[in-house]
XYZ file of C-alpha atoms in Angstrom:
552
model
C -69.806 43.948 4.927
C -73.097 42.339 4.593
C -71.270 38.876 5.126
C -74.099 37.558 7.424
C -77.339 37.132 6.155
C -78.723 37.901 9.711
C -76.856 41.399 9.682
C -80.094 43.574 9.831
C -78.227 46.455 10.631
C -76.918 46.909 7.211
C -80.225 46.482 5.162
C -81.056 50.253 5.294
C -78.140 50.731 3.299
C -79.028 48.254 0.582
C -82.861 49.547 0.500
C -81.774 53.276 -0.109
C -78.499 52.895 -2.292
C -79.088 51.729 -5.713
C -80.997 51.435 -9.330
C -82.735 50.692 -13.038
C -84.898 49.629 -15.736
C -85.413 46.509 -17.655
C -84.726 44.764 -20.926
C -83.973 41.221 -22.026
C -80.713 40.146 -23.501
C -79.846 40.397 -27.061
C -81.218 42.581 -29.565
C -84.662 41.487 -28.861
C -87.765 44.002 -28.064
C -87.432 45.815 -24.595
C -88.924 43.671 -21.937
C -91.452 45.251 -19.357
C -90.020 47.975 -17.397
C -91.437 49.987 -14.574
C -92.342 53.024 -16.828
C -92.130 53.698 -20.634
C -89.538 56.811 -19.693
C -87.236 54.101 -18.293
C -87.304 52.133 -21.752
C -86.636 55.250 -23.467
C -83.931 56.485 -21.226
C -82.201 53.137 -21.564
C -82.674 53.266 -25.618
C -80.849 56.824 -25.349
C -77.810 55.272 -23.138
C -77.447 52.093 -25.730
C -77.161 55.080 -28.477
C -74.387 56.616 -26.566
C -72.775 53.355 -25.835
C -72.531 52.488 -29.432
C -70.973 55.787 -30.075
C -68.179 54.653 -27.657
C -67.694 51.161 -28.746
C -64.690 51.594 -30.755
C -63.000 54.062 -28.354
C -61.181 52.229 -25.645
C -60.631 55.258 -23.432
C -64.285 56.541 -23.821
C -65.816 53.024 -23.415
C -63.712 52.706 -20.115
C -64.978 55.975 -18.870
C -68.648 54.784 -19.609
C -68.071 51.227 -18.092
C -66.058 52.425 -15.056
C -69.097 53.880 -13.222
C -71.537 51.251 -14.909
C -73.248 49.139 -11.994
C -71.940 45.332 -12.668
C -74.178 43.308 -10.415
C -72.043 40.438 -9.147
C -68.537 38.588 -9.639
C -69.875 34.935 -9.436
C -66.444 33.669 -10.711
C -63.532 34.532 -8.839
C -60.649 32.729 -7.055
C -59.859 34.521 -4.060
C -56.249 33.757 -4.098
C -56.260 34.513 -7.675
C -58.045 37.999 -7.222
C -55.942 39.819 -5.017
C -53.355 42.148 -6.867
C -50.082 40.629 -7.599
C -48.258 43.908 -6.202
C -50.299 43.175 -2.991
C -48.961 39.774 -2.430
C -45.575 40.848 -2.792
C -45.931 43.556 -0.045
C -47.642 40.867 2.017
C -44.940 38.147 1.228
C -42.150 40.811 1.855
C -43.612 41.874 5.402
C -43.850 38.048 6.494
C -39.993 37.917 5.944
C -40.321 35.360 3.093
C -37.797 34.473 0.511
C -37.991 33.671 -3.244
C -36.384 30.798 -5.215
C -33.934 32.191 -7.607
C -35.051 29.483 -10.250
C -38.497 30.273 -10.485
C -39.426 33.041 -7.598
C -41.636 30.446 -5.656
C -42.217 32.157 -2.018
C -40.689 30.052 0.646
C -40.094 30.704 4.335
C -36.593 30.949 5.522
C -35.117 28.606 7.762
C -35.919 29.234 11.593
C -34.404 32.306 12.840
C -31.983 32.354 9.971
C -31.377 34.294 6.432
C -32.649 33.143 3.475
C -31.387 29.571 2.370
C -28.822 29.430 -0.249
C -30.448 29.725 -3.720
C -33.061 32.164 -2.293
C -33.108 35.863 -2.053
C -35.129 38.153 0.307
C -38.547 39.386 -0.813
C -37.532 42.406 0.874
C -35.361 43.072 -1.963
C -38.208 43.127 -4.282
C -38.732 46.838 -4.193
C -41.050 48.745 -6.845
C -38.702 49.193 -9.955
C -36.349 46.725 -9.245
C -35.304 43.739 -11.227
C -36.453 41.244 -8.998
C -39.428 42.934 -8.259
C -40.429 42.758 -12.146
C -39.231 39.066 -12.021
C -41.311 38.127 -9.340
C -44.536 40.194 -10.637
C -44.347 38.284 -14.012
C -43.683 34.928 -12.205
C -46.857 35.511 -10.168
C -48.991 36.801 -12.723
C -49.605 37.072 -16.800
C -47.669 39.988 -16.862
C -45.392 39.962 -19.711
C -47.159 36.436 -21.081
C -49.956 37.916 -22.828
C -48.477 37.170 -26.033
C -46.657 34.114 -25.476
C -47.564 31.043 -27.177
C -50.448 29.306 -25.903
C -49.291 26.438 -24.345
C -46.899 28.797 -22.450
C -49.814 31.187 -21.497
C -51.618 27.886 -20.299
C -49.094 26.610 -18.273
C -47.670 29.775 -16.703
C -51.091 30.542 -15.648
C -51.770 27.586 -13.444
C -47.953 27.492 -12.259
C -48.408 31.034 -10.655
C -50.547 30.007 -7.715
C -48.146 27.471 -6.266
C -45.542 30.187 -6.383
C -47.270 32.691 -4.089
C -49.339 29.702 -2.061
C -47.106 30.615 0.732
C -49.077 33.942 1.310
C -52.514 33.180 0.082
C -52.553 29.980 2.062
C -51.261 31.888 5.403
C -54.864 31.817 7.474
C -53.624 35.273 8.960
C -53.734 37.004 5.572
C -57.488 35.925 4.857
C -58.741 39.696 5.898
C -55.928 41.228 3.467
C -57.368 38.979 0.569
C -60.677 39.809 1.004
C -60.004 43.511 1.909
C -58.340 43.707 -1.385
C -60.967 41.869 -3.307
C -64.254 43.502 -2.068
C -62.971 47.185 -1.993
C -62.164 46.716 -5.745
C -65.386 45.277 -6.364
C -67.410 47.974 -4.542
C -65.043 50.660 -6.174
C -66.273 49.414 -9.561
C -70.000 48.978 -9.004
C -70.440 45.457 -7.990
C -73.241 44.801 -5.041
C -72.371 40.776 -4.384
C -69.341 38.814 -4.894
C -69.100 35.104 -4.490
C -65.385 34.192 -3.841
C -64.016 30.998 -4.585
C -62.308 29.443 -1.610
C -60.733 26.077 -0.101
C -60.442 27.009 3.966
C -59.645 23.816 5.441
C -60.994 21.451 3.049
C -57.695 19.947 2.363
C -57.661 18.187 5.824
C -60.970 16.556 4.731
C -59.744 15.727 1.490
C -56.733 13.910 3.054
C -58.609 12.223 5.437
C -60.912 10.806 2.947
C -57.964 9.618 0.425
C -56.564 7.741 3.560
C -59.744 5.900 4.666
C -61.773 5.208 1.975
C -61.614 1.922 -0.015
C -60.023 2.916 -3.532
C -61.345 -0.001 -5.271
C -65.084 0.488 -4.362
C -67.774 1.232 -6.738
C -69.381 4.493 -6.561
C -72.837 3.703 -6.505
C -75.312 5.714 -4.350
C -74.928 3.313 -1.284
C -71.285 3.251 -0.922
C -71.315 7.406 -1.264
C -73.732 7.605 1.275
C -71.708 5.454 3.626
C -68.601 7.030 2.536
C -70.120 10.442 3.493
C -70.959 9.150 6.859
C -67.689 7.945 7.438
C -66.223 11.201 6.904
C -68.475 13.152 8.984
C -67.892 11.224 11.825
C -64.239 11.631 11.823
C -63.202 13.978 14.596
C -60.137 15.393 12.106
C -62.839 16.253 10.068
C -65.246 18.016 12.504
C -61.888 20.045 13.582
C -61.388 21.455 9.936
C -64.970 22.438 9.907
C -64.369 24.184 13.350
C -61.385 26.066 12.191
C -63.053 27.235 9.277
C -65.709 28.965 10.786
C -63.272 30.355 13.480
C -61.194 31.607 10.184
C -64.447 33.389 8.697
C -65.224 34.951 11.731
C -61.722 36.151 12.155
C -61.705 37.652 8.767
C -65.006 39.053 8.552
C -64.478 40.831 11.859
C -61.163 42.252 10.619
C -62.397 43.617 7.356
C -65.453 44.940 9.141
C -63.182 46.944 11.529
C -61.008 47.986 8.634
C -64.342 49.424 6.662
C -65.825 50.819 10.032
C -68.996 49.052 9.027
C -70.617 50.112 12.579
C -69.977 53.718 11.483
C -72.460 55.869 9.801
C -69.821 56.788 7.284
C -68.650 53.222 6.289
C -66.719 52.278 3.523
C -68.747 50.960 0.439
C -67.113 47.370 0.750
C -69.651 47.283 3.730
C -72.696 47.121 1.316
C -71.212 44.335 -0.767
C -72.425 40.916 0.245
C -69.802 38.367 0.235
C -70.398 34.667 -0.073
C -67.979 31.671 -0.194
C -68.399 28.559 -2.723
C -66.069 25.855 -1.369
C -63.422 24.704 -4.365
C -62.548 21.046 -4.620
C -59.172 20.000 -6.189
C -60.122 17.557 -9.215
C -56.408 16.817 -9.859
C -56.375 14.898 -6.885
C -57.908 11.669 -6.328
C -61.614 10.696 -6.332
C -61.871 10.099 -2.762
C -59.845 13.476 -2.073
C -62.282 15.473 -4.042
C -65.279 13.514 -2.540
C -64.045 14.565 1.024
C -63.681 18.142 -0.305
C -67.437 18.044 -1.492
C -68.501 16.328 2.026
C -66.784 19.244 3.428
C -68.774 21.899 1.750
C -72.013 20.478 2.237
C -71.114 20.253 5.929
C -69.678 23.602 6.409
C -72.719 25.053 4.768
C -74.682 23.844 7.179
C -72.649 25.495 9.981
C -71.980 28.682 8.640
C -74.437 30.734 6.336
C -71.135 32.634 4.441
C -70.610 29.197 2.772
C -73.179 28.771 0.026
C -71.963 26.125 -2.437
C -69.532 23.744 -4.040
C -67.265 23.853 -7.151
C -64.415 21.959 -8.841
C -61.081 23.855 -9.696
C -57.492 23.191 -11.719
C -56.940 21.852 -14.680
C -59.935 20.203 -16.520
C -57.641 17.995 -18.817
C -55.545 16.810 -15.972
C -55.641 12.803 -16.197
C -57.102 12.642 -12.773
C -60.008 15.189 -13.816
C -60.707 13.294 -16.990
C -60.647 9.941 -15.454
C -62.980 10.791 -12.424
C -65.248 13.283 -13.735
C -68.654 11.463 -14.052
C -67.825 9.583 -10.780
C -67.533 12.978 -9.182
C -70.788 14.171 -10.994
C -72.551 11.220 -9.464
C -71.017 12.034 -6.030
C -72.677 15.558 -6.358
C -75.859 14.103 -7.373
C -75.839 11.682 -4.353
C -74.846 14.187 -2.047
C -77.440 17.094 -3.346
C -80.146 14.602 -3.124
C -79.383 13.639 0.473
C -79.006 17.293 1.613
C -82.574 17.947 0.012
C -84.322 15.017 1.211
C -82.986 15.087 4.744
C -85.369 17.288 7.424
C -83.688 20.687 8.833
C -80.769 20.946 6.265
C -79.724 24.080 4.479
C -79.343 24.242 0.661
C -76.356 24.106 -0.936
C -75.819 25.177 -4.564
C -73.565 23.712 -7.413
C -71.326 25.986 -9.808
C -69.162 23.508 -11.886
C -66.001 24.437 -13.888
C -66.895 22.589 -17.196
C -66.503 23.262 -21.024
C -62.914 24.969 -20.311
C -61.349 22.416 -23.030
C -60.261 22.678 -26.714
C -58.674 19.957 -28.743
C -55.216 21.235 -28.519
C -54.706 20.472 -24.878
C -56.220 16.949 -25.005
C -54.545 13.814 -26.526
C -54.773 13.908 -30.167
C -56.585 10.557 -30.136
C -60.431 9.826 -30.653
C -60.444 8.532 -26.907
C -58.519 11.598 -25.965
C -60.534 14.323 -27.118
C -64.086 12.474 -25.958
C -64.381 14.542 -22.962
C -64.864 17.971 -24.977
C -68.143 16.210 -25.931
C -70.197 15.777 -22.710
C -68.530 17.649 -19.425
C -71.049 20.738 -19.620
C -74.056 18.068 -20.405
C -73.230 16.158 -17.552
C -72.652 18.499 -14.976
C -76.027 19.698 -15.564
C -77.783 16.674 -16.227
C -76.020 14.303 -13.572
C -74.807 16.864 -11.198
C -77.612 19.311 -11.222
C -75.246 22.233 -11.461
C -77.044 25.659 -11.248
C -74.285 27.574 -13.071
C -71.443 26.356 -15.381
C -68.034 28.358 -15.069
C -66.388 29.046 -18.866
C -68.404 26.827 -20.928
C -66.426 27.306 -23.667
C -66.852 24.150 -25.673
C -70.498 24.011 -25.460
C -70.881 24.106 -29.009
C -68.521 20.852 -29.354
C -70.831 18.794 -26.797
C -72.076 15.989 -29.019
C -71.420 13.411 -26.757
C -70.042 11.181 -29.158
C -72.220 12.580 -32.266
C -75.371 11.500 -30.829
C -76.508 14.621 -29.351
C -77.155 18.205 -30.576
C -75.275 20.908 -28.901
C -78.041 23.483 -29.581
C -80.501 20.983 -27.287
C -77.926 21.408 -24.131
C -78.042 25.068 -25.058
C -81.736 24.666 -24.774
C -82.012 22.592 -21.923
C -79.623 25.269 -19.880
C -82.060 27.791 -20.727
C -84.970 25.873 -19.618
C -83.425 24.952 -16.594
C -82.193 28.480 -15.554
C -78.506 27.099 -15.670
C -76.192 30.285 -16.029
C -72.875 30.753 -17.898
C -70.130 32.555 -16.209
C -68.207 34.112 -18.708
C -64.582 34.654 -17.991
C -63.647 36.343 -21.353
C -60.107 37.453 -20.653
C -59.222 34.103 -18.985
C -60.698 32.190 -22.134
C -58.721 34.111 -24.537
C -55.307 33.795 -22.429
C -55.659 30.263 -21.429
C -57.485 28.723 -24.364
C -57.052 31.161 -27.422
C -60.716 31.543 -27.659
C -62.433 34.949 -28.223
C -64.516 36.664 -30.766
C -66.665 34.472 -33.114
C -64.959 31.222 -31.755
C -66.526 32.285 -28.402
C -69.920 31.001 -27.478
C -70.918 33.908 -25.496
C -73.553 35.196 -27.947
C -74.859 31.663 -28.610
C -75.477 31.287 -25.003
C -77.282 34.693 -25.088
C -79.395 33.969 -28.218
C -80.471 30.819 -26.953
C -81.927 32.469 -23.682
C -79.556 31.040 -21.396
C -78.652 33.436 -18.535
C -75.036 34.811 -18.751
C -72.980 36.527 -16.485
C -69.760 38.218 -17.192
C -67.113 37.474 -14.348
C -63.324 37.983 -13.738
C -61.805 34.418 -13.018
C -58.706 35.431 -11.422
C -58.233 39.100 -11.767
C -54.943 39.515 -9.962
C -53.187 36.503 -12.114
C -54.784 37.710 -15.236
C -54.036 41.505 -14.634
C -57.955 42.586 -15.136
C -61.022 43.764 -13.498
C -64.616 43.793 -14.130
C -64.496 47.174 -16.179
C -62.037 45.359 -18.616
C -63.882 42.211 -18.806
C -67.343 44.681 -19.694
C -65.040 45.951 -22.253
C -63.838 42.578 -23.768
C -67.764 41.668 -23.745
C -68.688 44.898 -25.880
C -65.529 45.266 -28.000
C -64.648 41.547 -28.707
C -67.837 39.868 -28.363
C -70.140 42.364 -29.816
C -72.448 42.771 -26.754
C -74.929 45.758 -26.972
C -75.793 48.016 -23.770
C -78.811 46.214 -23.316
C -76.930 42.691 -23.089
C -74.266 44.078 -20.752
C -77.094 45.318 -18.457
C -78.978 42.036 -18.859
C -75.823 40.502 -17.442
C -75.489 42.391 -14.585
C -79.002 41.628 -13.525
C -78.662 38.086 -14.391
C -75.401 37.904 -12.048
C -77.773 38.947 -8.941
C -80.373 36.708 -10.215
C -78.069 33.730 -10.411
C -76.057 34.349 -7.329
C -76.400 32.176 -4.134
C -77.755 34.667 -2.161
C -80.793 33.633 0.171
C -84.333 34.561 -0.486
C -86.814 34.962 -3.243
C -86.187 37.165 -6.364
C -87.123 40.672 -7.156
C -88.397 39.225 -10.200
C -91.678 37.186 -10.801
C -90.318 36.645 -14.699
C -86.341 36.595 -14.258
C -86.039 36.451 -18.278
C -88.268 39.592 -18.741
C -87.149 41.091 -15.670
C -90.715 42.124 -14.461
C -91.162 42.751 -10.730
C -92.860 40.601 -8.204
C -96.391 42.123 -7.124
C -95.079 43.431 -3.719
C -92.836 45.892 -5.739
C -94.251 46.579 -8.980
C -95.806 50.064 -8.118
C -92.349 50.822 -6.244
C -90.427 52.598 -8.960
C -86.428 52.565 -8.275
C -86.126 55.524 -10.437
C -88.167 57.621 -8.007
C -86.558 58.430 -4.666
C -88.283 56.927 -1.662
C -90.977 55.673 -3.708
C -90.602 51.996 -2.003
C -93.873 50.666 -0.620
C -94.426 49.426 2.633
C -94.988 45.878 0.618
C -91.960 46.123 -1.173
C -89.811 47.326 1.744
C -90.974 44.298 3.569
C -90.422 41.907 0.974
C -86.955 42.996 0.290
C -86.368 42.909 4.272
C -87.232 39.112 4.206
C -85.315 38.308 0.918
C -81.360 39.297 0.621
C -81.339 38.234 -3.121
C -84.257 40.721 -3.593
C -82.756 43.505 -1.618
C -79.409 43.453 -3.545
C -81.319 43.384 -6.893
C -83.194 46.460 -5.790
C -79.670 47.824 -4.633
C -78.457 47.068 -8.257
C -81.656 48.634 -10.098
C -81.507 51.874 -8.141
C -77.941 52.162 -9.179
C -78.664 51.210 -13.023
C -81.557 53.778 -12.807
C -79.145 56.523 -11.546
C -76.471 55.913 -13.774
C -78.753 55.902 -17.197
C -80.419 59.230 -15.898
C -76.815 60.626 -15.957
C -75.917 59.476 -19.154
C -79.039 60.222 -20.638
C -78.663 63.792 -19.803
C -75.049 63.652 -20.989
C -73.053 63.327 -17.675
């Protein structure tokens, strides 16, 4: 697995294994490509796609081998298959509570306590197995009332937390998720994870002044206090150890040092550190600082996000203060010599009126969260962004101007379509997916929590096509945007990421022609990890289109 940027031994695999042609988003005229033949082939494949759009089985057969680029919004704890979680919990000797099926450890050296059952009794096909499966996922809840679906989803994570929170299962989680990503045509994945940032959050919550005004001076001083704490440094060290252990184990499982290695080895994996915004602002600040510092120690940690319910009272109360903290920490990181870049992708705009207090004051947060994530925190990607067309900030600002600002700044939106339908009841014409595309905002189809939601990238692309009405060109643009707006290191393959026009070093290297790569392009890809994975995607796209255009 290409988890280490310096893992040069695997780069030849990236340079020879993938592919395609280039067009922009929407139904606009095709953008520049490497060849007229490639443009014609893409149009032909687009016609094949249209003939299958209304046939679920045919569309699935079309999309399953379609190269999907990167999944940029996926929570590691929610991505593993629920069936796999049950097996891991049973192997650990865990028990489940009779009332809500939360996994718990039995008393030391004893059988399961009263009111609990051994998870080993949850064998496939049994009533207990189905009960646990439903308690730990959306299985059986997809047609329930919206409030029930919403609350059930967020409750699942605590029910299987004894498994996903076990550091010994880190490799098991990554193994499950990345193998699936490779099988479904992804070249890169960014996993939302926590590692030991809870210790940093707890320390900050204990030590910082709860009555302080959060201005630049206080936040920088608080950062120094957090970083200097021995407990904080120990948390960082344990997280690096955890990363090393899980990566060594999955590389062993995937035989990454062998010529006949598993395809998962060619998927680059990075981590975005998630902060729990339902906690106190001090706790969240500690986790922000943790993310910045872990990224200085380990190149696999590349970014920051905030997670959990956006409508939680703490989430709403401290929102702008946390955006300010990200601004201050980001400015400090950029202006301090020798520090590595840390990227920001924020859950924002995952609100609907029904889940907020039905008062003017209670509804105001729906009017500015995305805007403040972009303008204050400097977010490079927005997760969900469902309420963007309601973002008028008290009636004083036009939502279309926000879309234009995102397009101009290259701020991408992560489209989590199944999640939005299940948890917010928003889909079809009520969803802003096409508004983003039409405004020129880069959009990337993502899974969110494929294990809990019982989905995957094939289903997400199918939903984009069938429910949101996206064309083949738009789906292809999403795959390209996903690697372009990843947090991989290095420069892009595209000199113009909107037109998908290649940089000068690679403009004479056609990914549709085997072994056509020039020495200048090969050298450029060796130096730029992001460009290398984009080239890998282009080769795969080209191979897919050649086969589909020929009737395969």
